[in-house]
Short mmCIF file of C-alpha atoms and ligand atoms in Angstrom, two decimals:
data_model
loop_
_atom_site.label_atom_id
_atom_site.label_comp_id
_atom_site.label_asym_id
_atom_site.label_seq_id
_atom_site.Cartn_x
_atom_site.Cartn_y
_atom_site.Cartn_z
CA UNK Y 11 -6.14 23.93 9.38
CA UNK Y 12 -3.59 21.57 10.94
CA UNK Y 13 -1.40 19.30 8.69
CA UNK Y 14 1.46 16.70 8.83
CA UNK Y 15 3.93 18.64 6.71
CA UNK Y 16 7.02 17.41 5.04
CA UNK Y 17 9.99 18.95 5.48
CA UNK Y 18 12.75 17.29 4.45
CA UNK Y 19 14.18 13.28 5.17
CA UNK Y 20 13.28 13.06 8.61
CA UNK Y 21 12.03 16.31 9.31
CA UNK Y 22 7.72 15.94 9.69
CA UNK Y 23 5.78 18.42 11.64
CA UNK Y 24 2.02 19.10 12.04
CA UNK Y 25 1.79 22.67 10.84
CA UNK Y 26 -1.03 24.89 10.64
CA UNK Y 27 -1.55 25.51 6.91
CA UNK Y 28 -4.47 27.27 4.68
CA UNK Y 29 -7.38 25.21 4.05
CA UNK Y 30 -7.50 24.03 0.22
CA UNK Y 31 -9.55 25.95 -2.70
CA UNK Y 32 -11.31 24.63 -5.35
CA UNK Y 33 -9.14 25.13 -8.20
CA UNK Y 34 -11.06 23.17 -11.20
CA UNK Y 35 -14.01 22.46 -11.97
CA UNK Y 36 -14.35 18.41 -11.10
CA UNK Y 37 -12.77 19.16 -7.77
CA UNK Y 38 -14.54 18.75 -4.56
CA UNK Y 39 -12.79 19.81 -0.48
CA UNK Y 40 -13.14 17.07 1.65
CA UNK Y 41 -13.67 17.40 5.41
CA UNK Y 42 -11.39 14.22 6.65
CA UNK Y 43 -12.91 12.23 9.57
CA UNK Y 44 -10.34 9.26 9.30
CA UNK Y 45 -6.34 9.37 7.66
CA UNK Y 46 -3.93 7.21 8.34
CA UNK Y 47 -0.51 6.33 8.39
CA UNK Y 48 0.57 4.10 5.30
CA UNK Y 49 4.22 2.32 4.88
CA UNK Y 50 4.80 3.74 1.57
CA UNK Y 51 4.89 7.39 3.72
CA UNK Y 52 8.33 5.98 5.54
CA UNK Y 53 9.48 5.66 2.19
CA UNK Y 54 9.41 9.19 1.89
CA UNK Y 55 10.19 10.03 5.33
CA UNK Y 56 13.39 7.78 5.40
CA UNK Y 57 14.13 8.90 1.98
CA UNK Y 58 14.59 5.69 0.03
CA UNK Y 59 11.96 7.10 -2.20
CA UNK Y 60 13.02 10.46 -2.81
CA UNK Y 61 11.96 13.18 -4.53
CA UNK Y 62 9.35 14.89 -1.70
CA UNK Y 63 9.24 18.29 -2.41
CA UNK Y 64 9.54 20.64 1.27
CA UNK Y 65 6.07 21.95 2.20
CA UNK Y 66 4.04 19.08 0.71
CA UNK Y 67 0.87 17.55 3.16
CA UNK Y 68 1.81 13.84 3.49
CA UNK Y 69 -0.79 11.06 3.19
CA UNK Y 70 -2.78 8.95 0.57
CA UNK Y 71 -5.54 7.20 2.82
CA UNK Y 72 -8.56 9.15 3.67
CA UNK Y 73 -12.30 9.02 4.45
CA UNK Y 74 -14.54 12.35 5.21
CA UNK Y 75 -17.42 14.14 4.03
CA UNK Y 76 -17.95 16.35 0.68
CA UNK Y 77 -18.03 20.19 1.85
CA UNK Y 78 -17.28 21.61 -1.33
CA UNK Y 79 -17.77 20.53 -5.18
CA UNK Y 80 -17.02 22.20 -8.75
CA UNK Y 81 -20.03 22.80 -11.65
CA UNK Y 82 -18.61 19.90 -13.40
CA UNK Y 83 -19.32 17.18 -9.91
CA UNK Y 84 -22.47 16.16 -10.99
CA UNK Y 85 -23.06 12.69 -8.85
CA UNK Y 86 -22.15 13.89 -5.26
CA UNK Y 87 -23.55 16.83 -2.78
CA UNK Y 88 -22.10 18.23 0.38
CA UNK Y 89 -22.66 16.45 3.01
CA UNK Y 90 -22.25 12.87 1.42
CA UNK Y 91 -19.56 10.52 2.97
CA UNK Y 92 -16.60 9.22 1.08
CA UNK Y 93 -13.89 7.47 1.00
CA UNK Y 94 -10.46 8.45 -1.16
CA UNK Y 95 -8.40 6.37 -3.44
CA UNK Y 96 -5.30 6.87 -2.86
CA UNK Y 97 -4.43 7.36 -6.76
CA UNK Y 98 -5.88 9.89 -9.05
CA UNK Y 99 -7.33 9.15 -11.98
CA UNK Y 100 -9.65 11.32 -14.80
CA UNK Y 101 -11.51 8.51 -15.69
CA UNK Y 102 -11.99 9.32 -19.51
CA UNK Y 103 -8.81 8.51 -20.82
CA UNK Y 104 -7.81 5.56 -22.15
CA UNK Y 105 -6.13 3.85 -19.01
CA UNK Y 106 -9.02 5.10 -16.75
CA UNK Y 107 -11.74 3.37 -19.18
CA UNK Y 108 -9.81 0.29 -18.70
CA UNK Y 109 -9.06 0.01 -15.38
CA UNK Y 110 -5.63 1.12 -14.98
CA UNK Y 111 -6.05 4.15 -12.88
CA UNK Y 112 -3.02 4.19 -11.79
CA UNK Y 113 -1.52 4.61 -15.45
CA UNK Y 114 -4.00 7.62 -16.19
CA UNK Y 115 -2.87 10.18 -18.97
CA UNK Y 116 -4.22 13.17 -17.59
CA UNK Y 117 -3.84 13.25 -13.45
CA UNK Y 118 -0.53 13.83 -13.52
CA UNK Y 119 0.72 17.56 -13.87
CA UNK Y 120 4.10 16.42 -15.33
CA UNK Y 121 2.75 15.00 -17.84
CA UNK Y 122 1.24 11.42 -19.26
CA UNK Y 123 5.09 9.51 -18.68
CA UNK Y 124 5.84 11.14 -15.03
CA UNK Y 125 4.55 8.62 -13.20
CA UNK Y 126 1.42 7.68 -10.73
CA UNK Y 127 -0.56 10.56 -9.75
CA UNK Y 128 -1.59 10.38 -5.64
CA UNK Y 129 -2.39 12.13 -2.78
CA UNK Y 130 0.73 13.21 -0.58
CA UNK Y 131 3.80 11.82 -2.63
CA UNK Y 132 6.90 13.30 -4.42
CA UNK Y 133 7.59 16.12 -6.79
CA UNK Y 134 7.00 13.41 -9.59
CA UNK Y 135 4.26 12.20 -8.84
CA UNK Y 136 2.14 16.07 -8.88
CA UNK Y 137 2.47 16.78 -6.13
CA UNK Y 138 -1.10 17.11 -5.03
CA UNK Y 139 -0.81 17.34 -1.05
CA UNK Y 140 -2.07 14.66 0.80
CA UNK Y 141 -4.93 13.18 2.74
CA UNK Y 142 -3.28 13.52 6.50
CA UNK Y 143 -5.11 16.94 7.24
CA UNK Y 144 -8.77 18.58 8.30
CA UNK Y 145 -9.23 19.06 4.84
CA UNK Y 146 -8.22 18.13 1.18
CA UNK Y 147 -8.85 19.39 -2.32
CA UNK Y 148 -9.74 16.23 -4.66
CA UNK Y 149 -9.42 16.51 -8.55
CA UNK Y 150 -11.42 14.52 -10.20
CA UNK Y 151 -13.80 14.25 -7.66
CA UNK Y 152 -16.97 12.22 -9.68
CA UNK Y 153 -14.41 9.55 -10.43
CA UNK Y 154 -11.64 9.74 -7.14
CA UNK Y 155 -14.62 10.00 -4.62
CA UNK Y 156 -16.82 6.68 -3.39
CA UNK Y 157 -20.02 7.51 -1.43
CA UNK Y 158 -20.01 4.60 1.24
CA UNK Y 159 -23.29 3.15 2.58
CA UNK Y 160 -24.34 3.86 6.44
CA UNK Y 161 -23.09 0.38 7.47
CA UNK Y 162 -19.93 1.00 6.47
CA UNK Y 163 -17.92 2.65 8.94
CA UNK Y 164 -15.10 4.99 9.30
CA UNK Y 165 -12.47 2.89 10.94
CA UNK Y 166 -13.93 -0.07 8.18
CA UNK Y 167 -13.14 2.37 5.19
CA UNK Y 168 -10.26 3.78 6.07
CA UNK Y 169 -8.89 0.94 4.94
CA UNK Y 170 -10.26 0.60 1.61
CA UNK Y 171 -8.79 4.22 0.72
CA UNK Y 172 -5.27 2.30 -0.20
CA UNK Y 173 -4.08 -0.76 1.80
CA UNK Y 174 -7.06 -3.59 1.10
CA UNK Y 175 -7.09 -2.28 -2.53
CA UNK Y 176 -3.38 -2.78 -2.69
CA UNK Y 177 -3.59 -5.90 -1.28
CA UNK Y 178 -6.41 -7.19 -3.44
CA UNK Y 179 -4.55 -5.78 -6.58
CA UNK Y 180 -1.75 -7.95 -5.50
CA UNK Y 181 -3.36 -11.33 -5.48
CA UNK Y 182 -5.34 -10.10 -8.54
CA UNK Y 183 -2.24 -9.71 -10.38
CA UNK Y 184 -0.35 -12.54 -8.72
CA UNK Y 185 -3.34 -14.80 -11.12
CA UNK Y 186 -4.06 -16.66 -7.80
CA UNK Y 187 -6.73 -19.75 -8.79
CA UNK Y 188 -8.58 -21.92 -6.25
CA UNK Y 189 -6.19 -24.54 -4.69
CA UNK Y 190 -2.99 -22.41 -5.49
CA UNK Y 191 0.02 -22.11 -3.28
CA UNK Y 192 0.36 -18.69 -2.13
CA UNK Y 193 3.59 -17.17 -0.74
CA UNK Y 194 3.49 -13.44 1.04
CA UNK Y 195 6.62 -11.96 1.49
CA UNK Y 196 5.84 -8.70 4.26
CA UNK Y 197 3.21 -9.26 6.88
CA UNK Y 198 2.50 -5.79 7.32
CA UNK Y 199 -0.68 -4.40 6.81
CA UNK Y 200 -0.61 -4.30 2.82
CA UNK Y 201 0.80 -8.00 3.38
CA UNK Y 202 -2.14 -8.51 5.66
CA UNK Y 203 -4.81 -7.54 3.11
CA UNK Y 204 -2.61 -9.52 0.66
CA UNK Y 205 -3.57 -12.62 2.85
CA UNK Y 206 -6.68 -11.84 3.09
CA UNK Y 207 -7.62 -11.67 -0.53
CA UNK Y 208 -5.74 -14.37 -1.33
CA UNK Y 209 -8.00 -16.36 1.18
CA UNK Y 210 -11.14 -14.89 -0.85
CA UNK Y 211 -9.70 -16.06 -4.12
CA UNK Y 212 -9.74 -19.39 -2.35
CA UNK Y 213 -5.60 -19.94 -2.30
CA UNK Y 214 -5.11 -23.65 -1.20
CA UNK Y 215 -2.00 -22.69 0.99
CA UNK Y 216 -0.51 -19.62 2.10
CA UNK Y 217 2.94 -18.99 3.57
CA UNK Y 218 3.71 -15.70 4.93
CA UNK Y 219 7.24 -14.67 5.27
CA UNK Y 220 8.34 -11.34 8.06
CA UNK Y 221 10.14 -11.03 11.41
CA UNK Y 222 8.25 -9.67 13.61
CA UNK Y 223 6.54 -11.71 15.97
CA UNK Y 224 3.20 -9.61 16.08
CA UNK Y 225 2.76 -9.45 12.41
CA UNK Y 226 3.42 -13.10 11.86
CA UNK Y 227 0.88 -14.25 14.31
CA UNK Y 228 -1.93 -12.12 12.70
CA UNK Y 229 -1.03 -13.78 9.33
CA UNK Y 230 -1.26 -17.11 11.30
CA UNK Y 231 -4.63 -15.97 12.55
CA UNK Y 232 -5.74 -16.10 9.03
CA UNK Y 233 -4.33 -19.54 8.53
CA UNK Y 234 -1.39 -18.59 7.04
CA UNK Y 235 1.96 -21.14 7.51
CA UNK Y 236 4.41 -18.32 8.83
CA UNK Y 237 7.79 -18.40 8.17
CA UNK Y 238 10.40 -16.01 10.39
CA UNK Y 239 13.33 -15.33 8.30
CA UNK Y 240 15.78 -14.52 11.25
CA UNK Y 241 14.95 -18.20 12.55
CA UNK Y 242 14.27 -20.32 8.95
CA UNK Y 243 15.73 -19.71 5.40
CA UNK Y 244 12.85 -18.65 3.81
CA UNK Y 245 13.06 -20.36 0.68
CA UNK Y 246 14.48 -23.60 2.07
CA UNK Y 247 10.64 -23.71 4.63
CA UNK Y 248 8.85 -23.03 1.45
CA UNK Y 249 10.59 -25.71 -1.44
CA UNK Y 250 10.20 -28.42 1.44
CA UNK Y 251 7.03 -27.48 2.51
CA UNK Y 252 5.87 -28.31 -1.16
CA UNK Y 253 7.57 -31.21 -2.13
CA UNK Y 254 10.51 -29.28 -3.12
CA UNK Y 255 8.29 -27.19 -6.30
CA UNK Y 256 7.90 -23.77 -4.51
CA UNK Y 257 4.96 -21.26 -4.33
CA UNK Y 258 2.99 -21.27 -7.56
CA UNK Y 259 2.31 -17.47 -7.23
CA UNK Y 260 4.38 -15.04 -4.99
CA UNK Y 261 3.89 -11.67 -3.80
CA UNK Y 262 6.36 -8.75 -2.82
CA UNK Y 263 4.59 -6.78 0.08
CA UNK Y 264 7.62 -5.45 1.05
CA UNK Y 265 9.43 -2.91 -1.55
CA UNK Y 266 12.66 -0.77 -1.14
CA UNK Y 267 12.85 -0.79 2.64
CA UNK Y 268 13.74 -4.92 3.22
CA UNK Y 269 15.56 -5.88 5.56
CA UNK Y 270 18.32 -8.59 5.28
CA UNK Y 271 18.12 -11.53 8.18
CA UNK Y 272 21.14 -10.95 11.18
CA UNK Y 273 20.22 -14.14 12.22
CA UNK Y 274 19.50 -17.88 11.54
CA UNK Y 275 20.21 -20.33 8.20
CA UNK Y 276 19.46 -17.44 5.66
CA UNK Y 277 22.07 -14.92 7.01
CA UNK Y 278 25.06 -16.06 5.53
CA UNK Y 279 23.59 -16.49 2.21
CA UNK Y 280 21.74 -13.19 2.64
CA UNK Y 281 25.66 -11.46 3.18
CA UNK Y 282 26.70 -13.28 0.07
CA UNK Y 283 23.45 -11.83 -1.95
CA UNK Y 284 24.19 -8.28 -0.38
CA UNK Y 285 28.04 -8.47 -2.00
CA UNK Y 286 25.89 -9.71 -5.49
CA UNK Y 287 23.77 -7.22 -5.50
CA UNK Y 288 25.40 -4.86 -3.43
CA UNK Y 289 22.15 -3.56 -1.18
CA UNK Y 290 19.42 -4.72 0.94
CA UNK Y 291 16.56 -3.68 -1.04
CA UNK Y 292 16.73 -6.68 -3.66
CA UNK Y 293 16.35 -9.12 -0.62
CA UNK Y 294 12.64 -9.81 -1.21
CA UNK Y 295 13.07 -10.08 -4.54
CA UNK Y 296 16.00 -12.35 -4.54
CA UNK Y 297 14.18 -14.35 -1.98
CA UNK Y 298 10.80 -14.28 -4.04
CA UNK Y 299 12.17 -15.64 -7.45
CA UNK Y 300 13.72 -18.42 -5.33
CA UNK Y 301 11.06 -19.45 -3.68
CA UNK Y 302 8.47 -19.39 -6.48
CA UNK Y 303 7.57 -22.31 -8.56
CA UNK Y 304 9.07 -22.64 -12.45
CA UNK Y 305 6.65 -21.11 -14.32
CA UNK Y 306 4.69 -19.70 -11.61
CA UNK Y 307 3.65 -16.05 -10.90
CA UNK Y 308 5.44 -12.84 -8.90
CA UNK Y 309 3.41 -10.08 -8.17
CA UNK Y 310 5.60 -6.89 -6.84
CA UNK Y 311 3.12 -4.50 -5.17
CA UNK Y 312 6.34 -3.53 -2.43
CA UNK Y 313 7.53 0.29 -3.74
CA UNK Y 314 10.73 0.58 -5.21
CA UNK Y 315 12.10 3.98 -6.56
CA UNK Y 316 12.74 4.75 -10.21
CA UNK Y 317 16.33 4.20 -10.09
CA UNK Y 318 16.00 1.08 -8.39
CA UNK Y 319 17.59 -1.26 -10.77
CA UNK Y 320 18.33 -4.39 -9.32
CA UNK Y 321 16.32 -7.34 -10.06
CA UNK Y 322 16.92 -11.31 -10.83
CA UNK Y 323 15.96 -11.29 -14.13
CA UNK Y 324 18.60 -14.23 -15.50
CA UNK Y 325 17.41 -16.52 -12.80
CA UNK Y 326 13.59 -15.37 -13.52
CA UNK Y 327 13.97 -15.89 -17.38
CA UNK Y 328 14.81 -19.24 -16.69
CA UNK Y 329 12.72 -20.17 -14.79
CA UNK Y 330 9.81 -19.14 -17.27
CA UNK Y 331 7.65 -16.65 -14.17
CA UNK Y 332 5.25 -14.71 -15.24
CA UNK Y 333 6.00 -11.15 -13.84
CA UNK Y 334 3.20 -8.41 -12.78
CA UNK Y 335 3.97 -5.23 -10.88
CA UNK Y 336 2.89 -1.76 -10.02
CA UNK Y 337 0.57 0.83 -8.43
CA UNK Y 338 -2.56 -0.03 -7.17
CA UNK Y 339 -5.22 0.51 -9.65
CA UNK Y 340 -7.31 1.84 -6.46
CA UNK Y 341 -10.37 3.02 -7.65
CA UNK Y 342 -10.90 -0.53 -10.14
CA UNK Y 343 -11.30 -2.29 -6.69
CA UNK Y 344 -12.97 0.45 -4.14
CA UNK Y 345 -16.70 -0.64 -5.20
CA UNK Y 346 -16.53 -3.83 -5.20
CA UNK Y 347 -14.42 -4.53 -1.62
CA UNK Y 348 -17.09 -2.22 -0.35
CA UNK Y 349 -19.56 -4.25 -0.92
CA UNK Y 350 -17.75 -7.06 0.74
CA UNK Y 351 -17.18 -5.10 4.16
CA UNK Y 352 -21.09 -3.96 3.85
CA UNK Y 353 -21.79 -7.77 3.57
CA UNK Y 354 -19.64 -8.58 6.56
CA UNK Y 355 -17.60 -11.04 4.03
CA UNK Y 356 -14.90 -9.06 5.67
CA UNK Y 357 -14.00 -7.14 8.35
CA UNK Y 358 -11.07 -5.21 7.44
CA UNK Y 359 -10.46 -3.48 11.58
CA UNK Y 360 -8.67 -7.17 12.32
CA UNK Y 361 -5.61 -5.27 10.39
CA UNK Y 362 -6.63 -2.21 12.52
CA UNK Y 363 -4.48 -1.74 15.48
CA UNK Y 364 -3.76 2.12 16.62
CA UNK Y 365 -6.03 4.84 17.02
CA UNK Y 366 -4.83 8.20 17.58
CA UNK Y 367 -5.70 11.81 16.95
CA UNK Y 368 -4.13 13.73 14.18
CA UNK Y 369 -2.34 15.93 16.65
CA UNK Y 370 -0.53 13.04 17.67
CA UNK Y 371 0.37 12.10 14.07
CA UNK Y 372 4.33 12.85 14.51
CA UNK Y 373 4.36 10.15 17.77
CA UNK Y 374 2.28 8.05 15.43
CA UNK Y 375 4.88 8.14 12.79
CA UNK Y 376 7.79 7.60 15.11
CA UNK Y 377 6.40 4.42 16.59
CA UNK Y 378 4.88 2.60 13.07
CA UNK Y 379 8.30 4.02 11.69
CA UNK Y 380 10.19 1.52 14.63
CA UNK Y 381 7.90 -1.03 13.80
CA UNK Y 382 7.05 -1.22 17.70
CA UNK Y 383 5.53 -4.24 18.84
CA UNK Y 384 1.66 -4.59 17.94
CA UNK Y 385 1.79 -1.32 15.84
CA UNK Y 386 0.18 -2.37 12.45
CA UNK Y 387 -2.15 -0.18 11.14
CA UNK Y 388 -2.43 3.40 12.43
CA UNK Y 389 -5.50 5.30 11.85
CA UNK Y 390 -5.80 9.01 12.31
CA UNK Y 391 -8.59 11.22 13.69
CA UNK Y 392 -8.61 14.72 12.28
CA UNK Y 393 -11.20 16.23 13.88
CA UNK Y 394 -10.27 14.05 17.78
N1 LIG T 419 1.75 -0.89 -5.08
C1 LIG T 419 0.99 -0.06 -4.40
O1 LIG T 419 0.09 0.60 -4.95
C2 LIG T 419 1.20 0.11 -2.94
C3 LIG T 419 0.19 0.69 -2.13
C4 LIG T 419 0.40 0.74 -0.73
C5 LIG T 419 1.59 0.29 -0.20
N2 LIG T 419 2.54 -0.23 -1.03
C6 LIG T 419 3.83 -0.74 -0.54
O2 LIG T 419 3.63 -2.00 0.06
C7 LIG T 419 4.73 -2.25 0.95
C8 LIG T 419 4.18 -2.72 2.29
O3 LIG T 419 3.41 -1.69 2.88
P1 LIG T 419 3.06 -1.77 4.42
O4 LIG T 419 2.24 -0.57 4.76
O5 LIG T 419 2.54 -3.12 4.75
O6 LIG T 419 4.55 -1.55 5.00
P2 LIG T 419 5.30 -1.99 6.34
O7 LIG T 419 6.59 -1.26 6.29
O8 LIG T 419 4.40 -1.77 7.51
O9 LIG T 419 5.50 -3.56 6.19
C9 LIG T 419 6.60 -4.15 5.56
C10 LIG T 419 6.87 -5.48 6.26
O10 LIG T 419 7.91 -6.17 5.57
C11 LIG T 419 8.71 -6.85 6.52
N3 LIG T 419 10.03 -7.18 5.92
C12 LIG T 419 11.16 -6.42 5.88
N4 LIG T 419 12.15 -7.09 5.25
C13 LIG T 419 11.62 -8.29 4.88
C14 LIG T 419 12.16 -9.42 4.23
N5 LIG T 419 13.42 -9.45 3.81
N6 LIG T 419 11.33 -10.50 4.02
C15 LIG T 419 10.03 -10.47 4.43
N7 LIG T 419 9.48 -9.42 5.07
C16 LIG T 419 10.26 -8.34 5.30
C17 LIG T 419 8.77 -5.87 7.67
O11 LIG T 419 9.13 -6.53 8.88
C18 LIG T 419 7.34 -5.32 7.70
O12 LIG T 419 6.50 -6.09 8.55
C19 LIG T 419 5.51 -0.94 1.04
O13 LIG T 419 6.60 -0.98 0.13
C20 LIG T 419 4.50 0.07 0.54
O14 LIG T 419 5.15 1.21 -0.01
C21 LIG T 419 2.35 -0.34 -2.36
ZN1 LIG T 420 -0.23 3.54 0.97
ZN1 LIG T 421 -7.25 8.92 -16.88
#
């Protein structure tokens, strides 16, 4: 079956690879209809999360139907559609029961303290290979599969396998109550989704904080007040925006990969922040404690390695925030946010902006990866 392969930092190719086995007895293979191309994969591919073992299929989004299940797959038959959360979880041990997926004791091969189990990602992480592929082998598979209804459809649940989740998670973590003032740092499609659940948790105001032109204007589309950091000091629009208080709840969509402004009132302080903390990747954060209210709430949903270890934490102390962080507890949400799309509460293909067939997967990558104009969400066609 074709594949997009990684090879090493930089180095993707769609290979043609054996088709997957079931291995254990909860598994089920998955014929893909619909991938797609997530910003947590140019992590990997740019190497600023490391750790991506050669050989491994990339991809953690996914939507198909069941060819294949194990004795022990007792709820689903071939032939039913699915959709794939990106993060694997048994969903009997203690973390699954409650909801923390993402935490779970038993997905990960390396043991209960490696890390986040998912589809496509480093050696630390399984590796199970990913969801960018004809097919895929899916432990787990009563608990990591979702049957979707008829309405729903593929280019709808593609993204519910990771990004609306993620984004979801991050207002639900972020404690957003009706009339709060919302701040999203990253308008890309996690920050998106972000928006838009912050919109169904009935946020009074949201600002939304990026550079690029496209990306801001779909967050104003969903009535965010946008904020371009290469033209306005982010913090400074915010604090005088709101009577000088700040965001009551703020959320990292960005992670490792920030950028620092070249331009406008907040580069000079940003150069001055890069000698403090000596890198770009604290930006967001730096920015995000700032601009938050004393004693509000920062949610960090943006991926940061292991080692990363720079963080605000005097000026966040003092100010008495409330911090929440992590992995997407994917399959806590996937039900529910179905339901929604079925209901037409939302239509998540607004975030939906490139189609293309898996065999063009490695043009795909190269143009999301240089954030080209209008490229937001890339979905992928296996079988095109
Ligand atoms: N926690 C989770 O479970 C989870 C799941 C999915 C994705 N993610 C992470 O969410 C983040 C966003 O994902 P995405 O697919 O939207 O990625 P993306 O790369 O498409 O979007 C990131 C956006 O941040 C903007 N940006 C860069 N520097 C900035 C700065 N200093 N201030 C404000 N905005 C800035 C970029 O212009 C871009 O639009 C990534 O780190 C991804 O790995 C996390
Ligand atoms: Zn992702
Ligand atoms: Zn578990």
């Amino acid at each position: 079956m074709k594949a997009v392969v990684f090879h090493g930092v930089g180095d993707i190719r769609l290979d043609d690879v054996a088709d997957p086995k079931i291995q254990d007895a909860n598994d089920a293979i998955v014929r893909l209809t619909s991938s797609a191309i997530c910003g947590t994969d140019l992590h990997f591919i740019r190497g600023t999360v490391p750790g991506m073992k050669p050989g491994t299929i990339l991809g953690h989004e996914g939507v198909g139907v069941v060819e294949e299940i194990g004795p022990a797959v007792r709820n689903l038959r071939a032939g039913d559609r699915v959709v794939i959360p990106s993060t694997i979880g048994c969903g009997s041990c203690s973390y699954c029961r409650a909801g923390y997926y993402a935490q779970c004791d038993r997905a990960n091969p390396n043991g209960a303290h490696a890390g986040t189990a998912f589809f496509g990602g480093p050696e630390s992480s399984g590796p199970f290979h990913g969801l960018q592929a004809e097919r895929a082998r899916i432990p787990f598979a009563n608990v990591g599969l979702v049957k979707l209804p008829e309405e729903v459809l593929d280019d709808q649940a593609i993204l519910l396998s990771d990004i609306f989740p993620t984004g979801y998670f991050g207002a639900d973590i972020a404690e957003i109550e009706p009339g709060d003032t919302v701040a999203v740092f990253g308008c890309g499609p996690v920050g998106q989704f972000t928006i838009a659940s912050a919109r169904l948790m009935s946020a009074g105001r949201i600002f939304a904080v990026d550079t690029i032109s496209s990306r801001l204007e779909m967050a104003r589309a969903q009535g965010s007040e946008v904020v371009d950091f290469n033209v306005d000091d982010p913090v400074a629009v915010i604090r005088e925006l709101t009577g000088g208080s700040g965001a009551d709840r703020v959320i990292d969509a960005v992670g490792v990969d920030a950028t620092h402004p070249s331009e406008g009132p907040a580069a000079k302080q940003a150069h001055r922040q890069q000698a403090q903390f000596g890198d770009a990747p604290s930006q967001v954060l730096t920015w995000a404690v700032d601009a938050v209210a004393k004693a509000g709430t920062l949610a960090i949903i943006g991926v940061y390695p292991a080692r990363a270890r720079s963080f605000p934490i005097g000026q966040a102390m003092n100010k008495n925030l409330t911090l929440q962080m992590g992995n997407c507890n994917h399959r806590k949400y996937v039900p529910m946010l179905i339901d929604l799309v079925r209901s037409g509460a939302v239509d998540p293909t607004n975030v939906l902006t490139q189609i293309a067939p898996l065999s063009s997967a490695i043009e795909a990558y190269k143009a999301f990866d240089q954030r080209q104009p209008g490229w937001i969400k890339v979905e992928l066609q296996p079988a095109a």
